[in-house]
PDB file of C-alpha atoms in Angstrom:
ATOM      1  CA  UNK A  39     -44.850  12.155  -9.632  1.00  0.00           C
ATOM      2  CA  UNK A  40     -42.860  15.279  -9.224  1.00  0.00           C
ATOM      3  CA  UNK A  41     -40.363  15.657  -6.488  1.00  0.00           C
ATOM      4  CA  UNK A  42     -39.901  19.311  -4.747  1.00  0.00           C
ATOM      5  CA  UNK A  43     -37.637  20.489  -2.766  1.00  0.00           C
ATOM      6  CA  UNK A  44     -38.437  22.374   0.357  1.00  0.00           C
ATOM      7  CA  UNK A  45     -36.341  23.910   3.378  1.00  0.00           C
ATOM      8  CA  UNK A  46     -37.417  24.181   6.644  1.00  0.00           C
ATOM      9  CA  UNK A  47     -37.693  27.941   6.548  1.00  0.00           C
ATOM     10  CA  UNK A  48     -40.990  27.496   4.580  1.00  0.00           C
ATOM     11  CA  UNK A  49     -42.407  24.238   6.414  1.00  0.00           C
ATOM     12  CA  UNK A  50     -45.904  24.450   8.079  1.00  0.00           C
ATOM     13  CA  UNK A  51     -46.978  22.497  11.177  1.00  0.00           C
ATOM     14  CA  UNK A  52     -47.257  19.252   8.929  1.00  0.00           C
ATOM     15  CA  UNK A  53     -44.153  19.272   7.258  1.00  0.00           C
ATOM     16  CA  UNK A  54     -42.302  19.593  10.784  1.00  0.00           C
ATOM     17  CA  UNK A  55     -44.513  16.617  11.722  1.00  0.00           C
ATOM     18  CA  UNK A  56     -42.994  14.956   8.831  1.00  0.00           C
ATOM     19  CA  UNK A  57     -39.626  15.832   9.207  1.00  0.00           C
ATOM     20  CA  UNK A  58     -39.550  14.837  13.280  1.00  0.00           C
ATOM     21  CA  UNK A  59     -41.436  11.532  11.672  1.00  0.00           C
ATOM     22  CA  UNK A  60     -38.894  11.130   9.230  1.00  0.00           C
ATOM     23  CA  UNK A  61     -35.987  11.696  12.237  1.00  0.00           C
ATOM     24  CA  UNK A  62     -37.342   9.137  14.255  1.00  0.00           C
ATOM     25  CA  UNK A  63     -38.429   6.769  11.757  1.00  0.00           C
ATOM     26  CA  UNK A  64     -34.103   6.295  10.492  1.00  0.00           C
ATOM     27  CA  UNK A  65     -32.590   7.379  13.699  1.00  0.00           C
ATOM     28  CA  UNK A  66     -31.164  10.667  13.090  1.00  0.00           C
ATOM     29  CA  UNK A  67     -30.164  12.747  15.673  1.00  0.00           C
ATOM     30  CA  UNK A  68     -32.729  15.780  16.110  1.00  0.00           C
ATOM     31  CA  UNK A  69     -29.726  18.602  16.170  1.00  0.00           C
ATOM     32  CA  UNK A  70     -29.992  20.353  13.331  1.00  0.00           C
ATOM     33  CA  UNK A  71     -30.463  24.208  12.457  1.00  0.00           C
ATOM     34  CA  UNK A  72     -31.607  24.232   9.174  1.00  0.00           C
ATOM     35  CA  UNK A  73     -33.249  21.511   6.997  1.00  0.00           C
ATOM     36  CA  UNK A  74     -33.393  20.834   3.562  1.00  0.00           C
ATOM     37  CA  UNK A  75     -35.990  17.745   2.046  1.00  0.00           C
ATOM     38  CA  UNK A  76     -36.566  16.076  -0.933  1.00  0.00           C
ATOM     39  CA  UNK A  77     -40.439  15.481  -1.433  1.00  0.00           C
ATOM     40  CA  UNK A  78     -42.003  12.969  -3.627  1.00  0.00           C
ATOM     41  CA  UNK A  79     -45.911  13.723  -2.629  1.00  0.00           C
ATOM     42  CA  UNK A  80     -46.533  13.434   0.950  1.00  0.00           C
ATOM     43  CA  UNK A  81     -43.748  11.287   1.796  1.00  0.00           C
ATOM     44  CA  UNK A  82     -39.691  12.822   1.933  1.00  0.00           C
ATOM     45  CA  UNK A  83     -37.182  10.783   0.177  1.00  0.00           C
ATOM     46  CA  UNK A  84     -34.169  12.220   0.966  1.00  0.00           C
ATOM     47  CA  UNK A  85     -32.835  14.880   4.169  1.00  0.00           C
ATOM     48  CA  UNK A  86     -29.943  17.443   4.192  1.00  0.00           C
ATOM     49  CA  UNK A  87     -29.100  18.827   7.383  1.00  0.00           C
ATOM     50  CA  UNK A  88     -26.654  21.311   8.930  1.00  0.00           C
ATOM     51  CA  UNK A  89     -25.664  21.529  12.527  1.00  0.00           C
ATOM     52  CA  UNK A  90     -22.873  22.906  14.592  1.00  0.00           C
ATOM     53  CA  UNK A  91     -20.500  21.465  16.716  1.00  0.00           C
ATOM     54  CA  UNK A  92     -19.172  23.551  20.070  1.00  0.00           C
ATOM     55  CA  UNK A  93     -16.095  21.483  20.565  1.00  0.00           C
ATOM     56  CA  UNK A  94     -15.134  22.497  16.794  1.00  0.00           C
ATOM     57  CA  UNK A  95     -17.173  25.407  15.748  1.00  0.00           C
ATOM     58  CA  UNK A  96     -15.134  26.513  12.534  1.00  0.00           C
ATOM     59  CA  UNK A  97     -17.561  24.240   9.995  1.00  0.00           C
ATOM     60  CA  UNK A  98     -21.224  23.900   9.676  1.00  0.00           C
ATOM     61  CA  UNK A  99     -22.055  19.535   9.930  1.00  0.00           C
ATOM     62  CA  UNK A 100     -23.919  18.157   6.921  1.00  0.00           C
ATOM     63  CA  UNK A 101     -26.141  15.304   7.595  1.00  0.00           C
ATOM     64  CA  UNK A 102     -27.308  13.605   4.381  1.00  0.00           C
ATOM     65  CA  UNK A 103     -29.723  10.873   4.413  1.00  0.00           C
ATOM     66  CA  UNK A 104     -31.958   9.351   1.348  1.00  0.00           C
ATOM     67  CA  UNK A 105     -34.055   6.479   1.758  1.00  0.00           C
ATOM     68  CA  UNK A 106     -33.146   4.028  -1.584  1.00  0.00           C
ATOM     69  CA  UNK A 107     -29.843   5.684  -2.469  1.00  0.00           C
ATOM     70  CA  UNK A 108     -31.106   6.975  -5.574  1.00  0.00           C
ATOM     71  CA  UNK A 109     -31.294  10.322  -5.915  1.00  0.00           C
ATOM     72  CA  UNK A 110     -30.683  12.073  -9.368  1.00  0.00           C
ATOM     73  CA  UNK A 111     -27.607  14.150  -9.600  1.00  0.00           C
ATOM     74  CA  UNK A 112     -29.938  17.184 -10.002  1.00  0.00           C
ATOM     75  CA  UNK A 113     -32.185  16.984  -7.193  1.00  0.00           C
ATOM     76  CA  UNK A 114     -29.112  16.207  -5.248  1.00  0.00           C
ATOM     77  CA  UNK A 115     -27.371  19.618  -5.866  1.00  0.00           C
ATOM     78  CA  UNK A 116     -30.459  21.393  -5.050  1.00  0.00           C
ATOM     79  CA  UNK A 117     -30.032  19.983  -1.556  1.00  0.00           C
ATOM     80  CA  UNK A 118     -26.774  21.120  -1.641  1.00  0.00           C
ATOM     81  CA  UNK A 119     -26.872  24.150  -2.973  1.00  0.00           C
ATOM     82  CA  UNK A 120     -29.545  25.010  -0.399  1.00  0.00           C
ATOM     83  CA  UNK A 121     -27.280  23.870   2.516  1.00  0.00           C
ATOM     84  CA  UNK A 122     -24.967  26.170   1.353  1.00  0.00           C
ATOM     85  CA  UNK A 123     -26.564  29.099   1.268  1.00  0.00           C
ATOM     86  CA  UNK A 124     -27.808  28.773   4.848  1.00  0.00           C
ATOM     87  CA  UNK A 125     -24.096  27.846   6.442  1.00  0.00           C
ATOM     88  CA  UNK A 126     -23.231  29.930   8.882  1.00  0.00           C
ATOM     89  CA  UNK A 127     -19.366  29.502   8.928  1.00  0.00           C
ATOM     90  CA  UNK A 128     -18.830  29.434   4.714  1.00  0.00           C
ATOM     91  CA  UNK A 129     -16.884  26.000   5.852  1.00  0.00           C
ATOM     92  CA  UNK A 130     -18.788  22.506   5.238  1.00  0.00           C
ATOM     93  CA  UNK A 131     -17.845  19.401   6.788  1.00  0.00           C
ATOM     94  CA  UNK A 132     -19.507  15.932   6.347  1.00  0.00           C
ATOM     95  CA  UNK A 133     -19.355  12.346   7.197  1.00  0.00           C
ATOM     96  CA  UNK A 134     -19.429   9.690   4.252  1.00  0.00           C
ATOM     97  CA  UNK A 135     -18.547   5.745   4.300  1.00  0.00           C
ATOM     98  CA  UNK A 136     -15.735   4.733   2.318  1.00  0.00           C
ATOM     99  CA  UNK A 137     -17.591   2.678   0.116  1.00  0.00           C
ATOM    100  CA  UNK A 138     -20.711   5.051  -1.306  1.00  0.00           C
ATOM    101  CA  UNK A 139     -18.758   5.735  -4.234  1.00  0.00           C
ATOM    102  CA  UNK A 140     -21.163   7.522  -6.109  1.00  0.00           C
ATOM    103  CA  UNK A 141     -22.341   9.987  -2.933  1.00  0.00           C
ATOM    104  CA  UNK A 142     -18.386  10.572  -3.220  1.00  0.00           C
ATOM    105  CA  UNK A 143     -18.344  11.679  -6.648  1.00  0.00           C
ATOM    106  CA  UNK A 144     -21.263  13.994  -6.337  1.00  0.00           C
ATOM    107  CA  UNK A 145     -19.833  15.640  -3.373  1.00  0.00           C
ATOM    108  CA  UNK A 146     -16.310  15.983  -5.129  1.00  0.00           C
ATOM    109  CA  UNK A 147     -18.232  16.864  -8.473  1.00  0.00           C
ATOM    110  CA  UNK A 148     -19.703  19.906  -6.038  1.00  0.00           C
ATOM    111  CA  UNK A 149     -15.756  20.880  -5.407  1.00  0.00           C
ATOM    112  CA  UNK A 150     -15.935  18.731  -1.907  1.00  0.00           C
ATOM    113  CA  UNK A 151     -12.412  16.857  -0.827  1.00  0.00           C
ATOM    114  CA  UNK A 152     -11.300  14.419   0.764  1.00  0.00           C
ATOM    115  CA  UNK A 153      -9.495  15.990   4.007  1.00  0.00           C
ATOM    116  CA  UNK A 154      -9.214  12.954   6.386  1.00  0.00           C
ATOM    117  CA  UNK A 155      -9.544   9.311   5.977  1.00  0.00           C
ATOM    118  CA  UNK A 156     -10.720   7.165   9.575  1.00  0.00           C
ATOM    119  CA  UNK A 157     -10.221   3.529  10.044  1.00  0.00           C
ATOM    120  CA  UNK A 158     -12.316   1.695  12.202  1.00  0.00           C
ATOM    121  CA  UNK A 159      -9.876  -1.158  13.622  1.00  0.00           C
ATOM    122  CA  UNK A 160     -11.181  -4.495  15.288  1.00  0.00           C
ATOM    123  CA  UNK A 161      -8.248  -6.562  16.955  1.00  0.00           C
ATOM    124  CA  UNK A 162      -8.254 -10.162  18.253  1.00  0.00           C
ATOM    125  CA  UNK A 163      -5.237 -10.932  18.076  1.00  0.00           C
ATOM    126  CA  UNK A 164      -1.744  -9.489  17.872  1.00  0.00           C
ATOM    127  CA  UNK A 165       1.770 -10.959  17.342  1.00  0.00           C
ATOM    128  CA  UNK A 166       3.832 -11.754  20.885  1.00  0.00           C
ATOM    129  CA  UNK A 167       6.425  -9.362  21.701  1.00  0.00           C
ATOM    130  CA  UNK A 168       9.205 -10.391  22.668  1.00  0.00           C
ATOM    131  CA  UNK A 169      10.969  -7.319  23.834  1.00  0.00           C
ATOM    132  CA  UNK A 170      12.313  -7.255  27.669  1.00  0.00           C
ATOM    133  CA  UNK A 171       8.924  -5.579  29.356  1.00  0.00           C
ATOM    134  CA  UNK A 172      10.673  -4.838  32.563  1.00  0.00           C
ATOM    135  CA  UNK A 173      12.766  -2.215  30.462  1.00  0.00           C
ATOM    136  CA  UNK A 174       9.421   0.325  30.287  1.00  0.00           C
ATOM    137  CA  UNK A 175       7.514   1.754  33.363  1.00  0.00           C
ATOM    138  CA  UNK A 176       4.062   2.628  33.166  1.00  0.00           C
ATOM    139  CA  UNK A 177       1.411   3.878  35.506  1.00  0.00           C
ATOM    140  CA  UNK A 178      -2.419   3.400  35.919  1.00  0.00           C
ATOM    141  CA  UNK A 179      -4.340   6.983  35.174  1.00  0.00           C
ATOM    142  CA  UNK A 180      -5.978   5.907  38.612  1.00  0.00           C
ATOM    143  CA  UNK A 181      -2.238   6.367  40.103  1.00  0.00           C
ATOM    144  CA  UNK A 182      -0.814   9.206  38.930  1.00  0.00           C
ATOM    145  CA  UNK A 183       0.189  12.604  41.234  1.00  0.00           C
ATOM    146  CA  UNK A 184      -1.165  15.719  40.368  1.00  0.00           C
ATOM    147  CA  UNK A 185       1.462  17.152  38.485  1.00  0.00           C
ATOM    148  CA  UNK A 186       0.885  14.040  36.167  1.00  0.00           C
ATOM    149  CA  UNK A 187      -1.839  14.874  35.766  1.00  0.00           C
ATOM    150  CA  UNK A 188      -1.517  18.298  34.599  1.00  0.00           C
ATOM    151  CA  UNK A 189       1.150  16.910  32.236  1.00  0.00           C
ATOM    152  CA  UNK A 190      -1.156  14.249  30.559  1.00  0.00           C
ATOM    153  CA  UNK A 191      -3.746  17.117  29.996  1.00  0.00           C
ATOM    154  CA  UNK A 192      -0.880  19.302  28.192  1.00  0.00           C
ATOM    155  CA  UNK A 193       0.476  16.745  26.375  1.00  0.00           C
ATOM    156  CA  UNK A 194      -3.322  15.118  25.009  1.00  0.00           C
ATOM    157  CA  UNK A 195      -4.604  18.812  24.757  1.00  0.00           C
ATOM    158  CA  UNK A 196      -1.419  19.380  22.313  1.00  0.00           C
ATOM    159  CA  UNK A 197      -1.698  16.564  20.463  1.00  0.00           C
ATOM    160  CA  UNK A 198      -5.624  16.553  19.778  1.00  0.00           C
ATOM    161  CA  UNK A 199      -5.190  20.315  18.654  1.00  0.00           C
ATOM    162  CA  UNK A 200      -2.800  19.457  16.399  1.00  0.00           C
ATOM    163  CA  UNK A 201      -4.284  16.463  14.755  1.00  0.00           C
ATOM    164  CA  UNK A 202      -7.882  18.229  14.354  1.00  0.00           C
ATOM    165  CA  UNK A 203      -6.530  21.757  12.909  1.00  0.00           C
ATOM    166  CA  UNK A 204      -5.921  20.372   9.023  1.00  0.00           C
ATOM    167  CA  UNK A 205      -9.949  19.763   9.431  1.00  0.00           C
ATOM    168  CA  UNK A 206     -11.810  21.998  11.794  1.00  0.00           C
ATOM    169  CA  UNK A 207      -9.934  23.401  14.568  1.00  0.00           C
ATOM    170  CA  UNK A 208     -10.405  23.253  18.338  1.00  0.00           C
ATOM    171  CA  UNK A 209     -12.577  25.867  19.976  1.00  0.00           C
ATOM    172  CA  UNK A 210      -9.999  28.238  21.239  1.00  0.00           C
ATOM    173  CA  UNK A 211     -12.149  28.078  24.742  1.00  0.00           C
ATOM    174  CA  UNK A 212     -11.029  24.510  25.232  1.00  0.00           C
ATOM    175  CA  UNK A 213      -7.913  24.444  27.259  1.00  0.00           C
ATOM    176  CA  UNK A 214      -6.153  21.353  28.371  1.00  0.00           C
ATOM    177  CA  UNK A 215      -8.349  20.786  31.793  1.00  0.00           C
ATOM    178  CA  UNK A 216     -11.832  21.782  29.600  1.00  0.00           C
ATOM    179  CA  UNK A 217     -10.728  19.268  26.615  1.00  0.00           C
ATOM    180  CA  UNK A 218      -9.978  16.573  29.502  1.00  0.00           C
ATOM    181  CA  UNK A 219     -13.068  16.956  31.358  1.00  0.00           C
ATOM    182  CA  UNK A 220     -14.996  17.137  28.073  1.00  0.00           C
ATOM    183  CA  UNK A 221     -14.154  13.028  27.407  1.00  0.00           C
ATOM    184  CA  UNK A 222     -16.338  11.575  29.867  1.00  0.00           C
ATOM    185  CA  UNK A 223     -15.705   7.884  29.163  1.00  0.00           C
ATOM    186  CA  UNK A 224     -12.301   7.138  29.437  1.00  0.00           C
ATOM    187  CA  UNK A 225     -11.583   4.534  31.945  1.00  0.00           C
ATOM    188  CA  UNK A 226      -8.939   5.785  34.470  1.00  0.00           C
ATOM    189  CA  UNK A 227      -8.936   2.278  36.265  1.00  0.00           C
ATOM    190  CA  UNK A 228      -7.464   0.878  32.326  1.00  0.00           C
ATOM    191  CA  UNK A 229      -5.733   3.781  30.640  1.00  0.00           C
ATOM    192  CA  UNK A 230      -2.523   3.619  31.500  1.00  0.00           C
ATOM    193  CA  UNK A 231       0.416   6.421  31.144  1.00  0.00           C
ATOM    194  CA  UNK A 232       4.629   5.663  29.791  1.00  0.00           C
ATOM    195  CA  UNK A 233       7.172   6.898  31.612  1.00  0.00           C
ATOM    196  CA  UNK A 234      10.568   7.891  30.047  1.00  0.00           C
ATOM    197  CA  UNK A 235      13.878   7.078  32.011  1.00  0.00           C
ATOM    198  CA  UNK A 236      13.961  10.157  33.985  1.00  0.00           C
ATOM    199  CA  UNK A 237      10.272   8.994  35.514  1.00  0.00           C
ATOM    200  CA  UNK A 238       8.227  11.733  33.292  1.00  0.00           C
ATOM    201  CA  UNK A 239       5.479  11.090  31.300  1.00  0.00           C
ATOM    202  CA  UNK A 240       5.910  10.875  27.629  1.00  0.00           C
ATOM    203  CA  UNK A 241       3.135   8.922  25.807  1.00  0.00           C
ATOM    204  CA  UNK A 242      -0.411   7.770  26.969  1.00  0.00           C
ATOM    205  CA  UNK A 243      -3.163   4.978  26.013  1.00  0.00           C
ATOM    206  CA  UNK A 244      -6.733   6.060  27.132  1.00  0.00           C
ATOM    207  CA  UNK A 245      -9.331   3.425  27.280  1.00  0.00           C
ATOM    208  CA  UNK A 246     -12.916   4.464  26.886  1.00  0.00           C
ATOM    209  CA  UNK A 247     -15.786   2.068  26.601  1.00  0.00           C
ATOM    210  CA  UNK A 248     -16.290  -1.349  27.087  1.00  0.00           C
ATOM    211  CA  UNK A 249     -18.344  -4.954  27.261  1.00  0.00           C
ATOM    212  CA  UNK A 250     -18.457  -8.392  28.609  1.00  0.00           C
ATOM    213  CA  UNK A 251     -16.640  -9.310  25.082  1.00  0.00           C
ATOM    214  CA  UNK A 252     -14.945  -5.756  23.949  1.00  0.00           C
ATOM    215  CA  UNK A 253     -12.778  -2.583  24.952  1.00  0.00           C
ATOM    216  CA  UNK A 254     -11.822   0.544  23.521  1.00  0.00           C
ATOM    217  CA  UNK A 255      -9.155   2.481  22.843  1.00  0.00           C
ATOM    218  CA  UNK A 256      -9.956   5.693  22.636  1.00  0.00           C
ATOM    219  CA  UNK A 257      -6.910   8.371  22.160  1.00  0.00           C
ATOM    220  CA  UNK A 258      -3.176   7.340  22.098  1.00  0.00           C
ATOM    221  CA  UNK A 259      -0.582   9.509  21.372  1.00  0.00           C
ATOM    222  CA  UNK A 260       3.113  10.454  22.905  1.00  0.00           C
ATOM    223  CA  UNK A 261       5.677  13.215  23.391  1.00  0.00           C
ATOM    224  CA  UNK A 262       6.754  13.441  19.531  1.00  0.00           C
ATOM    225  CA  UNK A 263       7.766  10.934  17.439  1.00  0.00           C
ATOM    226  CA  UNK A 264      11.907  10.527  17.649  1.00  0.00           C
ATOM    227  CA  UNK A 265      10.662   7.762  20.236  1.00  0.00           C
ATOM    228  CA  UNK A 266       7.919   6.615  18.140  1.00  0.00           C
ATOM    229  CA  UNK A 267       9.456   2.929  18.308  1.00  0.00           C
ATOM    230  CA  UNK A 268       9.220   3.180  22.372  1.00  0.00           C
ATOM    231  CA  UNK A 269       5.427   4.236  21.734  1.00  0.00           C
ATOM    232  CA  UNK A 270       4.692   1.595  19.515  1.00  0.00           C
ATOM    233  CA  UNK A 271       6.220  -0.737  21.405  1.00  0.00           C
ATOM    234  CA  UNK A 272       4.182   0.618  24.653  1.00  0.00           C
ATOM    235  CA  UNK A 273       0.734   0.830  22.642  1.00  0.00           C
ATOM    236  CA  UNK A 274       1.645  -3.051  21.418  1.00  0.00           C
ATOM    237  CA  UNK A 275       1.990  -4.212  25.224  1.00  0.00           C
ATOM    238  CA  UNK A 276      -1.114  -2.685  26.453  1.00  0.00           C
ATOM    239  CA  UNK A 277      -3.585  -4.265  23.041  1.00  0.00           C
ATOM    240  CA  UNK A 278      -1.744  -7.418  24.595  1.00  0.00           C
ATOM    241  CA  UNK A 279      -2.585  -6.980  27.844  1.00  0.00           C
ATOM    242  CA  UNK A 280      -6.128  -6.061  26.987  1.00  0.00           C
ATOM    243  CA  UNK A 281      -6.684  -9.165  24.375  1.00  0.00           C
ATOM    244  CA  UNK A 282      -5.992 -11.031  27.672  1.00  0.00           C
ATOM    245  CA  UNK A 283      -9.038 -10.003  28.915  1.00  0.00           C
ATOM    246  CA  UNK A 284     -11.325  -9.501  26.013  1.00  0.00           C
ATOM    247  CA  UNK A 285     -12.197 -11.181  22.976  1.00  0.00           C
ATOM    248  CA  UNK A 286     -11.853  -7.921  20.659  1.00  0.00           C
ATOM    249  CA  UNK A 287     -10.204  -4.612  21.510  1.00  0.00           C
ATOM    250  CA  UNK A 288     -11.404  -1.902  18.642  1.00  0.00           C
ATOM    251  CA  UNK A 289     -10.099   1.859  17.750  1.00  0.00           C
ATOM    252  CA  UNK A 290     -11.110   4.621  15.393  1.00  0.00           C
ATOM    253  CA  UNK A 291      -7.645   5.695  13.675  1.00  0.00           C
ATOM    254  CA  UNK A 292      -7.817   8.880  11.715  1.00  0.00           C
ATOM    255  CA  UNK A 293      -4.625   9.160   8.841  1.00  0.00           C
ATOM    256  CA  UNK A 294      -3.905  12.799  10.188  1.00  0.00           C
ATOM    257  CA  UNK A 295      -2.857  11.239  13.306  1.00  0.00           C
ATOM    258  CA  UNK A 296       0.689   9.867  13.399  1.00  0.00           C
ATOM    259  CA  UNK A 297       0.810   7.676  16.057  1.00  0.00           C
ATOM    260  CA  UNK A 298      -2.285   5.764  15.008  1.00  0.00           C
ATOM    261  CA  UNK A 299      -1.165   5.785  11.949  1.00  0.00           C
ATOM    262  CA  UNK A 300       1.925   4.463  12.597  1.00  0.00           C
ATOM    263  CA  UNK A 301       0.250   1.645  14.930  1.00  0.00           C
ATOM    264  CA  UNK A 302      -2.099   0.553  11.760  1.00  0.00           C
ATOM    265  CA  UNK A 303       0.811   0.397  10.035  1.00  0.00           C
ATOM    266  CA  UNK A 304       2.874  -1.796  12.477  1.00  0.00           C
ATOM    267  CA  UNK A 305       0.262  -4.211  13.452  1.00  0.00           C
ATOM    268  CA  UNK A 306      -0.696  -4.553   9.777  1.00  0.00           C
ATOM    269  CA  UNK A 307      -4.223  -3.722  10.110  1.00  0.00           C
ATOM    270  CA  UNK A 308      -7.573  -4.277   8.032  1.00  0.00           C
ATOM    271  CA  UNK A 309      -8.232  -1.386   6.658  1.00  0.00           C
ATOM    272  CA  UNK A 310     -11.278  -1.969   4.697  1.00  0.00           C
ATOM    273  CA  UNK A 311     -13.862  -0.976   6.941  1.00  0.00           C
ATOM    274  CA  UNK A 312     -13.278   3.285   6.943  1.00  0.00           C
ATOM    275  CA  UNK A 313     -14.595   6.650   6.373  1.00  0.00           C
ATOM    276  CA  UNK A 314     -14.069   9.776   4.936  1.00  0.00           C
ATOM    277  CA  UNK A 315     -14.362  13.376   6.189  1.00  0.00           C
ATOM    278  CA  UNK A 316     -15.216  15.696   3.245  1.00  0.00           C
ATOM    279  CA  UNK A 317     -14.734  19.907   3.268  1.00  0.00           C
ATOM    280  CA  UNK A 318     -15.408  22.576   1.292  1.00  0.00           C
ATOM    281  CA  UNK A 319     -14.566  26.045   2.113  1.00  0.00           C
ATOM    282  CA  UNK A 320     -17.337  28.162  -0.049  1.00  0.00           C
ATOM    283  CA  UNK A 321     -16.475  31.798  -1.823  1.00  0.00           C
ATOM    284  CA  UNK A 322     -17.400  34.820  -0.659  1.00  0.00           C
TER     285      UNK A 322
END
């Protein structure tokens, strides 16, 4: 049976019924703006998608989805090539687990890249330190002063700007009290500040969700990394603290970020389990 190729420009009633179908049917977020199917009679095999992203608005989202991972390399760059045409930004940006090789290799074959690699970190364990822990002071988000405050927001705002821009850059209308208020899990009552020897803030560890069993560490980061060996050591005391009270403590570490990075490195991490953030800038 043939296989077309349609776009949502040119669906009827039905074929939205099938594509909200199809949504629902392998969980897929209902946020795109343009669609793009694979159809093998009445039933769609395979989904493109682009959407848009407010918080970082510089690349049009791909969503790809196909039901038996199968899809000829032909019918494939159809998809693609229809996706492309319809982006709103010329910039692409997509989501792909480390181990679909081939789905790699037909997005690089399509003059995609590699631009960012994230590891997603489960800890149960960590070695002891045994470094004097009355030689660092901390604080509890929960306790800081205002001007603290205002600091941490700088300092996160800084840091998350500067991590993102090599991929899609922050939305210039996010300043540091928008970006802040943006993140509404992080857990004030476990994230926990470092303060430097004159009493001033100079790294954090923000805690976001959590379980009877497991916690998360959601952003981490310090003033600049001369003192990255204070950080580490300050990140290593918290995961300590926090395997105290849960059987797992997990993170998302992108490689663009250098105090993850160097974390992953320290504790010696798994880093099987990842994936990959893929761009292409298109010609004019």
């Amino acid at each position: 049976m043939n296989i077309k190729i349609l776009d949502s420009q040119h669906f009827d009633s039905k074929m939205n019924m099938h594509l909200q179908q199809y949504l629902i049917e392998h969980h897929l977020p209902k946020i795109g703006f343009y669609h793009v199917v694979a159809k093998k009679g009445d039933t769609i095999i395979a989904l493109g998608m682009l959407y848009s992203n407010h918080v970082h608005p510089h690349r049009d989202y791909i969503l790809f989805h196909e039901v038996q991972n199968d899809l000829e390399a032909n019918l494939f760059i159809k998809l693609i090539n229809n996706l492309e045409k319809k982006s709103k930004t010329r910039r692409l940006q997509l989501i792909l687990n480390s181990r679909n090789n081939s789905l790699r290799e037909l997005f690089e074959s399509h003059r995609f890249y590699i631009a960012r690699t994230t590891y997603l970190i489960e800890l149960t364990e960590i070695t002891e330190i045994y470094t004097d822990i009355k030689r660092i002071k901390t604080k509890k988000l929960n306790q800081m002063s205002k001007e603290e405050w205002q600091e941490l927001k700088k300092l996160f705002h800084k840091n998350y700007r500067r991590f993102h821009e090599g991929v899609n850059v922050l939305a210039q209308e996010f300043s540091p009290d928008l970006l802040f208020e943006y993140l509404k899990n992080i857990n004030i009552m476990e994230s926990t500040i470092l303060l430097n020897q004159h009493s001033q803030l100079c790294a954090y560890f923000l805690i976001g969700g959590s379980d009877e069993n497991s916690i998360e560490v959601a952003y981490l980061g310090g003033m600049d990394e001369d003192h990255m060996d204070d950080y580490l050591f300050f990140f290593q005391n918290e995961l300590s603290t926090l395997l105290k009270k849960f059987k797992t403590v997990y993170f998302e570490a992108d490689d663009s970020d250098d105090y993850f990075s160097a974390l992953m490195q320290k504790l010696n991490c798994d880093l099987s389990d990842s994936y990959y953030t893929l761009i292409k800038d298109l010609e004019e």
